[in-house]
Coordinates of C-alpha atoms and ligand atoms in Angstrom, one line a residue:
M1 CA 9.3 -25.8 14.3
K2 CA 12.1 -23.2 14.3
I3 CA 13.2 -20.3 12.1
T4 CA 16.3 -21.4 10.3
R5 CA 17.1 -18.5 7.9
I6 CA 15.8 -15.0 6.9
T7 CA 16.8 -13.8 3.5
S8 CA 16.1 -10.4 1.8
H9 CA 15.8 -10.4 -2.0
V10 CA 16.0 -6.9 -3.4
L11 CA 14.9 -6.8 -7.1
Q12 CA 15.1 -4.0 -9.5
H13 CA 14.2 -3.3 -13.2
K14 CA 14.6 -0.2 -15.3
L15 CA 11.5 1.6 -16.6
D16 CA 11.1 2.3 -20.3
Q17 CA 9.6 5.7 -19.3
E18 CA 10.4 8.0 -16.4
L19 CA 7.5 8.4 -13.9
G20 CA 7.0 10.9 -11.1
Y21 CA 5.1 12.1 -8.1
S22 CA 5.3 15.3 -6.2
Q23 CA 8.7 14.5 -4.6
Q24 CA 10.7 13.0 -7.5
Y25 CA 10.9 11.4 -10.9
F26 CA 12.2 7.9 -11.0
T27 CA 13.4 5.4 -13.7
A28 CA 13.5 2.1 -11.9
R29 CA 11.2 -0.2 -9.9
T30 CA 12.4 -1.9 -6.8
A31 CA 10.9 -4.7 -4.7
H32 CA 12.2 -6.0 -1.4
L33 CA 10.9 -9.6 -0.7
V34 CA 11.6 -11.3 2.6
E35 CA 11.9 -15.1 2.8
V36 CA 11.6 -16.9 6.1
E37 CA 12.7 -20.6 6.2
T38 CA 11.8 -23.1 8.9
S39 CA 13.1 -26.4 10.2
D40 CA 9.9 -28.1 8.9
G41 CA 10.6 -27.0 5.4
V42 CA 7.7 -24.4 5.3
T43 CA 8.8 -21.1 3.7
G44 CA 7.0 -17.8 4.2
W45 CA 7.1 -14.7 2.0
G46 CA 6.7 -11.1 2.9
E47 CA 7.6 -7.7 1.6
C48 CA 9.1 -4.5 3.0
F49 CA 8.0 -1.1 1.7
G50 CA 10.8 1.1 0.4
P51 CA 12.1 1.9 -3.0
G52 CA 15.7 2.1 -4.4
N53 CA 18.5 2.4 -1.8
I54 CA 16.0 2.4 1.0
A55 CA 15.4 -1.2 0.2
L56 CA 19.2 -1.9 0.5
A57 CA 19.3 -0.3 3.9
N58 CA 16.2 -2.3 5.0
R59 CA 17.8 -5.5 3.8
T60 CA 20.7 -4.8 6.2
I61 CA 18.2 -4.4 9.0
V62 CA 16.4 -7.6 8.1
E63 CA 19.5 -9.8 7.7
Q64 CA 21.9 -8.2 10.2
V65 CA 19.7 -6.8 12.9
L66 CA 16.5 -8.8 13.0
Q67 CA 17.6 -12.2 11.8
P68 CA 20.0 -12.8 14.7
M69 CA 17.2 -12.1 17.2
L70 CA 14.9 -14.7 15.5
L71 CA 17.0 -17.7 14.5
G72 CA 15.8 -20.8 16.4
R73 CA 12.5 -19.2 17.5
D74 CA 9.1 -20.6 16.9
P75 CA 7.7 -18.9 13.8
L76 CA 4.1 -19.3 15.0
A77 CA 4.7 -17.1 18.1
R78 CA 4.1 -14.0 16.0
E79 CA 3.1 -11.7 18.9
A80 CA 6.0 -12.7 21.0
I81 CA 8.4 -12.2 18.1
W82 CA 6.9 -8.8 17.1
H83 CA 7.1 -7.4 20.6
H84 CA 10.6 -8.7 21.2
C85 CA 11.8 -7.1 17.9
Y86 CA 10.0 -3.8 18.6
N87 CA 11.4 -3.7 22.1
M88 CA 14.9 -4.1 20.8
L89 CA 14.4 -1.5 18.0
R90 CA 12.5 1.1 20.1
D91 CA 15.6 3.1 21.1
H92 CA 16.8 3.2 17.5
G93 CA 13.6 4.0 15.5
Q94 CA 9.9 3.8 16.4
K95 CA 9.0 4.7 12.8
G96 CA 10.6 4.4 9.4
M97 CA 13.1 1.8 8.2
P98 CA 13.4 -0.5 11.3
I99 CA 9.6 -0.9 11.3
Q100 CA 9.5 -1.4 7.5
A101 CA 12.1 -4.2 7.9
L102 CA 10.0 -5.8 10.7
S103 CA 6.9 -5.6 8.5
G104 CA 8.3 -7.9 5.8
I105 CA 9.3 -10.6 8.4
D106 CA 5.9 -10.4 10.1
I107 CA 4.0 -10.9 6.9
A108 CA 6.2 -14.0 6.1
L109 CA 5.3 -15.4 9.6
W110 CA 1.6 -15.0 8.8
D111 CA 2.2 -16.8 5.5
I112 CA 3.8 -19.6 7.5
A113 CA 0.9 -19.7 10.0
G114 CA -1.6 -20.0 7.2
Q115 CA 0.3 -22.8 5.6
V116 CA 0.6 -24.7 8.9
A117 CA -3.2 -24.2 9.5
G118 CA -4.0 -25.2 5.9
L119 CA -6.0 -22.0 5.6
P120 CA -5.9 -19.0 3.3
L121 CA -4.7 -15.9 5.3
Y122 CA -8.1 -14.2 5.0
R123 CA -9.8 -17.3 6.7
L124 CA -7.1 -17.5 9.4
L125 CA -8.0 -13.8 10.1
G126 CA -11.7 -14.7 10.5
G127 CA -12.9 -13.8 7.0
P128 CA -14.2 -13.6 4.4
C129 CA -16.2 -10.4 5.1
R130 CA -16.8 -10.0 1.4
E131 CA -16.6 -12.3 -1.6
R132 CA -15.2 -9.8 -4.1
I133 CA -13.0 -6.6 -3.7
P134 CA -13.6 -3.5 -5.8
V135 CA -10.4 -2.3 -7.4
Y136 CA -9.3 1.2 -8.2
G137 CA -6.7 1.9 -10.8
Y138 CA -4.2 4.5 -10.0
G139 CA -2.2 6.1 -12.8
M140 CA -1.7 9.6 -14.0
M141 CA 1.8 9.8 -12.6
L142 CA 3.8 12.9 -13.4
R143 CA 5.8 12.9 -16.7
R144 CA 7.8 15.5 -18.4
V145 CA 5.7 15.8 -21.6
P146 CA 4.5 19.0 -23.4
D147 CA 0.8 18.7 -22.5
L148 CA 0.5 16.7 -19.3
A149 CA -3.2 17.7 -18.8
A150 CA -4.2 16.1 -22.2
A151 CA -2.1 13.0 -21.3
F152 CA -3.9 12.8 -17.9
R153 CA -7.3 13.2 -19.6
D154 CA -6.7 10.3 -22.0
E155 CA -5.1 8.1 -19.4
A156 CA -8.0 8.6 -17.0
A157 CA -10.5 7.7 -19.7
A158 CA -8.5 4.6 -20.5
I159 CA -8.5 3.5 -16.9
R160 CA -12.3 3.8 -16.7
E161 CA -12.6 2.0 -20.0
A162 CA -10.4 -0.9 -18.6
G163 CA -13.1 -1.5 -16.0
Y164 CA -11.7 -0.1 -12.7
A165 CA -14.2 1.0 -10.1
A166 CA -12.4 4.3 -9.6
T167 CA -9.1 6.0 -10.4
K168 CA -6.4 8.1 -8.7
M169 CA -4.1 10.8 -10.1
K170 CA -0.9 12.4 -8.9
V171 CA -0.4 16.2 -8.5
G172 CA 2.7 18.2 -7.6
L173 CA 3.5 20.7 -10.3
G174 CA 2.2 23.6 -8.2
P175 CA -1.4 24.5 -7.1
R176 CA -2.6 26.2 -10.3
Q177 CA -1.3 23.6 -12.7
D178 CA -2.5 20.8 -10.3
V179 CA -6.1 22.1 -10.5
A180 CA -5.8 22.1 -14.3
L181 CA -4.7 18.5 -14.1
A182 CA -7.6 17.6 -11.9
R183 CA -10.0 19.2 -14.3
A184 CA -8.5 17.2 -17.2
V185 CA -9.0 14.0 -15.2
R186 CA -12.6 14.8 -14.4
E187 CA -13.1 15.6 -18.2
G188 CA -11.5 12.2 -19.0
V189 CA -13.6 10.1 -16.7
G190 CA -16.9 11.9 -17.0
E191 CA -19.2 13.1 -14.2
D192 CA -20.5 9.8 -12.8
Y193 CA -17.2 8.3 -11.8
R194 CA -15.0 8.4 -8.7
F195 CA -11.5 10.0 -9.0
M196 CA -9.0 10.7 -6.2
V197 CA -6.1 13.1 -6.0
D198 CA -2.8 12.2 -4.3
A199 CA -0.4 15.1 -3.4
N200 CA 2.2 13.0 -1.6
H201 CA 2.4 15.8 1.0
C202 CA 3.7 18.6 -1.3
Y203 CA 1.5 21.5 -0.2
T204 CA 1.4 24.1 2.6
T205 CA -2.0 24.1 4.3
A206 CA -2.9 27.3 2.4
D207 CA -2.1 25.7 -1.0
A208 CA -3.9 22.6 0.0
F209 CA -7.0 24.7 0.7
Y210 CA -6.7 26.3 -2.8
V211 CA -6.5 22.9 -4.5
G212 CA -9.0 21.4 -2.1
H213 CA -11.7 24.0 -2.9
A214 CA -11.3 23.2 -6.6
L215 CA -11.6 19.5 -5.8
D216 CA -14.8 20.2 -3.9
E217 CA -16.2 21.7 -7.1
L218 CA -15.0 18.9 -9.2
G219 CA -16.5 16.3 -6.8
A220 CA -13.3 14.4 -6.1
Y221 CA -13.8 11.4 -3.9
W222 CA -10.7 12.0 -1.7
F223 CA -7.7 14.2 -1.4
E224 CA -4.7 12.1 -0.3
E225 CA -1.7 13.3 1.8
P226 CA -2.3 17.0 1.1
V227 CA 0.2 18.2 3.7
A228 CA 3.2 16.7 5.6
P229 CA 2.3 13.6 7.6
E230 CA 3.7 15.3 10.7
D231 CA 1.3 18.2 10.3
K232 CA -1.7 16.6 12.0
A233 CA -3.2 20.0 12.8
G234 CA -3.0 21.0 9.1
Y235 CA -4.8 17.7 8.3
A236 CA -7.5 18.5 10.8
E237 CA -8.0 22.0 9.5
L238 CA -8.4 20.7 6.0
R239 CA -10.8 18.0 7.1
A240 CA -13.0 20.5 8.8
G241 CA -12.9 23.1 6.0
L242 CA -13.3 21.0 2.8
K243 CA -16.1 18.9 1.5
T244 CA -13.7 16.4 -0.1
T245 CA -12.7 13.6 2.2
I246 CA -9.1 13.9 3.4
A247 CA -7.2 10.6 3.2
G248 CA -3.8 9.6 4.5
G249 CA -1.6 7.5 6.7
E250 CA 0.7 5.6 4.4
A251 CA 3.7 7.3 6.2
E252 CA 2.4 6.5 9.7
F253 CA 3.7 3.5 11.7
T254 CA 2.5 1.2 14.5
R255 CA -0.6 1.5 16.7
W256 CA 1.1 4.4 18.6
G257 CA 1.6 6.5 15.5
W258 CA -2.0 5.8 14.3
K259 CA -3.4 6.6 17.8
D260 CA -2.1 10.2 17.5
L261 CA -3.3 10.5 13.9
L262 CA -6.8 9.3 14.8
E263 CA -7.1 11.3 18.0
A264 CA -6.2 14.4 16.0
R265 CA -9.2 13.6 13.7
A266 CA -6.8 14.1 10.8
V267 CA -8.2 11.7 8.2
G268 CA -11.7 10.7 6.9
I269 CA -10.3 7.6 5.2
A270 CA -7.3 5.8 6.7
Q271 CA -4.7 4.3 4.4
P272 CA -2.4 2.0 6.5
E273 CA 0.5 0.4 4.6
V274 CA 1.0 -3.2 5.9
C275 CA 4.5 -3.5 4.4
A276 CA 5.6 -0.4 6.4
L277 CA 3.6 0.1 9.6
G278 CA 4.7 -3.2 11.3
G279 CA 3.3 -6.0 9.2
I280 CA 0.0 -7.9 9.5
S281 CA 0.1 -8.2 13.3
E282 CA 0.2 -4.4 13.6
F283 CA -2.1 -3.8 10.7
L284 CA -4.9 -5.6 12.6
K285 CA -4.4 -3.4 15.6
V286 CA -4.4 -0.3 13.5
V287 CA -7.6 -1.3 11.7
A288 CA -9.2 -1.9 15.1
L289 CA -8.1 1.6 16.2
C290 CA -9.4 3.2 13.0
H291 CA -12.8 1.4 13.4
A292 CA -12.9 2.4 17.1
H293 CA -12.7 6.0 15.8
F294 CA -15.3 5.2 13.1
V295 CA -12.7 6.0 10.3
P296 CA -13.1 3.6 7.3
V297 CA -9.9 2.0 6.0
I298 CA -8.7 1.7 2.4
N299 CA -5.3 0.0 2.4
H300 CA -2.3 1.8 0.9
V301 CA -0.9 -0.7 -1.6
W302 CA 2.6 -0.5 -3.2
G303 CA 5.0 -3.1 -4.4
S304 CA 5.1 -6.5 -5.9
A305 CA 2.6 -9.2 -6.3
I306 CA 3.4 -10.3 -2.7
A307 CA 2.2 -7.0 -1.3
V308 CA -0.8 -7.0 -3.6
T309 CA -1.8 -10.5 -2.5
T310 CA -1.3 -9.7 1.2
N311 CA -3.6 -6.7 0.8
M312 CA -6.2 -8.8 -1.0
H313 CA -6.4 -11.1 2.1
L314 CA -6.5 -8.2 4.5
L315 CA -9.3 -6.5 2.5
A316 CA -11.2 -9.7 2.3
A317 CA -11.1 -10.1 6.1
M318 CA -11.9 -6.5 7.0
P319 CA -15.3 -6.0 8.7
D320 CA -17.8 -3.6 7.2
L321 CA -17.8 -0.1 8.7
P322 CA -20.6 0.7 9.1
G323 CA -22.6 -2.3 8.3
G324 CA -25.9 -2.4 6.3
L325 CA -27.6 -3.9 3.4
H326 CA -25.4 -2.0 1.0
P327 CA -22.3 -1.3 3.2
W328 CA -19.5 1.1 2.4
Q329 CA -16.8 -1.0 0.7
P330 CA -13.0 -0.7 0.8
M331 CA -11.1 -0.9 -2.5
L332 CA -7.9 -2.5 -3.6
E333 CA -5.4 0.1 -4.8
F334 CA -3.9 -1.1 -8.0
D335 CA -1.1 0.7 -9.9
T336 CA -1.8 0.6 -13.6
T337 CA 1.7 1.8 -14.7
P338 CA 4.3 -0.8 -15.8
N339 CA 5.6 -3.1 -13.0
R340 CA 7.1 -6.5 -13.8
F341 CA 7.3 -7.3 -10.1
R342 CA 3.6 -7.2 -9.9
D343 CA 2.8 -8.9 -13.2
E344 CA 5.5 -11.4 -13.7
L345 CA 6.9 -12.4 -10.2
L346 CA 4.5 -15.2 -9.4
A347 CA 4.5 -18.7 -11.0
E348 CA 0.7 -18.3 -11.3
P349 CA -0.1 -14.6 -11.9
L350 CA -2.9 -12.8 -10.1
E351 CA -4.4 -11.5 -13.4
I352 CA -6.0 -8.6 -11.7
Q353 CA -6.3 -6.6 -14.9
R354 CA -8.3 -9.4 -16.6
Q355 CA -10.5 -9.9 -13.6
V356 CA -11.3 -6.2 -13.4
R357 CA -12.1 -6.1 -17.1
E358 CA -14.4 -9.1 -17.0
S359 CA -16.2 -8.3 -13.8
G360 CA -16.6 -4.6 -14.2
G361 CA -14.2 -3.5 -11.5
S362 CA -13.5 -6.2 -8.9
V363 CA -11.3 -9.2 -8.0
G364 CA -12.1 -12.5 -6.3
L365 CA -10.3 -13.8 -3.3
P366 CA -6.9 -15.5 -3.4
G367 CA -6.8 -19.3 -2.8
G368 CA -4.3 -21.7 -1.2
P369 CA -3.0 -21.8 2.3
G370 CA -1.2 -18.7 3.7
L371 CA -0.7 -16.0 1.1
G372 CA -1.4 -18.8 -1.4
V373 CA 1.3 -17.5 -3.8
A374 CA 5.0 -18.0 -4.2
P375 CA 7.6 -16.1 -6.3
D376 CA 9.3 -17.7 -9.3
R377 CA 12.9 -18.4 -8.2
D378 CA 14.3 -17.9 -11.8
F379 CA 12.6 -14.5 -12.0
I380 CA 14.1 -13.5 -8.6
A381 CA 17.5 -14.6 -9.7
H382 CA 17.2 -12.6 -12.9
Y383 CA 16.3 -9.3 -11.2
R384 CA 18.1 -9.6 -7.9
I385 CA 20.5 -6.8 -7.2
A386 CA 21.2 -7.7 -3.5
Ligands
CA1 CA1 -0.2 7.9 -1.8

């Protein structure tokens, strides 16, 4: 079996309503799917992290830089392929877009391996380690409305009402306003419910302490990306000085980047992004490193139904840390804001919202060999911009 073609599909749709986080407001959704075709007729799918024009740049790396290295190679030799590509990319980017591009290809190779073995990905990885996965619903994105705190309070209450096991909000208006937003979310969900706060690295360490002390009082479950990902010392100071758990890592890449983050004792919850950090091959090594440092993992999840399904498999196959009769559980991050690439891409939808509602906050494991899902070709053709 040989790799015969690697194709990027960059999809985009306009949003009815502008959404924002601490760095920008945006009006369109993007998804970057990677399709790897083989001489045996088996096709694998993957996804690369990266919105908007980042996806267009990553497409060029997938098709113009990586594809020529891989045509004719055995798609099952995933480790050999990963290391060959990384060795060729190393001088040109050990983090960022080259590794995002490699991630989408690696995920597709694992999809192929599962199909060849006739096993769902989570079984190929040695799972299941759990039969169901708790789901947290993230929402409360920034919007330019007159009373955002009231809007956050109502949205948080609605996410709890929809059945999610926990919820996550954005901040980024400035420390004082952000504390008011967090209070509104606590009011919306009530006292006996987990909520998390995602700053997307917008604070100085001093401002992060100001917000973090308020989150300690509000009993937030974690404080995500409080400061710049490069500021590992700032992370460590916050972790030592706040009661609220510090989470982060979505902007970190490969085992070597994660090694530094973990050795700095920067995070209490690790959030690796499989579609960015180097794909499934590298994700497994990063989880092993996290567990070697006794840092529990809750995957960062962003993107289409391909990324969501990939993460469901990875969460199903993730060992407990620590173990026990009632072990600490990871959760599936699920964006509750509008996204057609998550809800309408697959011929057979995942129906996560329905499962969450009916089960009280969890999803079952995906079936079928490999990822067990395939995108609808007509849907891709309709939304493809490159
Ligand atoms: Ca985040």
